[in-house]
Phi, psi and omega in degrees: 000347180301313178297324181293322179293329175295322180291341184293346179283347182270160181296137180287132173243118184301136176298143182262025181219155176293154183234090180291344183263045183208132172227154172225157180305132016258015180295138179273144179285131174223116183224153178275173184294338180260009180258150179239136180251141180235113179279131182265083181271138179154191184303139174236306182276137174073021178214163179298163179281072182295336180298322178288331176294315180289328175301313180296319181295315181291317183283353175278351177268159180264003185254027185239022183300330183259009181262127176251121177275133183244107188251118177284344181283123179274147175296323179230121180211122179270103182294343179278346179272094184294342178290343180280338184301309180296329178293315180297311182297318179297316179299312181299315180300312179301316186280333171298317183283339181261353180278151179281333181210156180226135169251131174253118181245132180246103180281166182283343189282340184213157180285338180057059182298325179292320179294322176299317178298312181298321178298317177300315179297314183286342174293334177268311182302320184293339177289333181261342182252180177262011181286129177270142181239130177240142184230137175219145177231137170297143180304334180268005180294126190288343182244026184300332178294332179281338180278000000 
């Protein structure tokens, strides 16, 4: 994923093909025994759609047929509808715990306090689980020394 995070600085070009190996909230993850899931943890509010950038970078390789990207960012989400918050949080919690790996991305546009909290929690949880954790920071992220 190191090379992929480097590619994230470039402009996203939407894939011109369907992507069966991708889900976003509120879709539930369903995977086979030979598939691996990667949860895209990181900034959602107040930052670019970096999840689509990494989606394009990963799907541009030919070695990702068994990788399912799990994206908590919804294409349509009304932040003013407070009834959606518990549904969103519950979905994220379930899918963080059911994913094989998690990437935490810290963009320069926001501090991502929830992502910092989740990274702290998963730095401990991942020691007891088989979940792999990957971390990336934009060079302009203001708290990169804390990550």
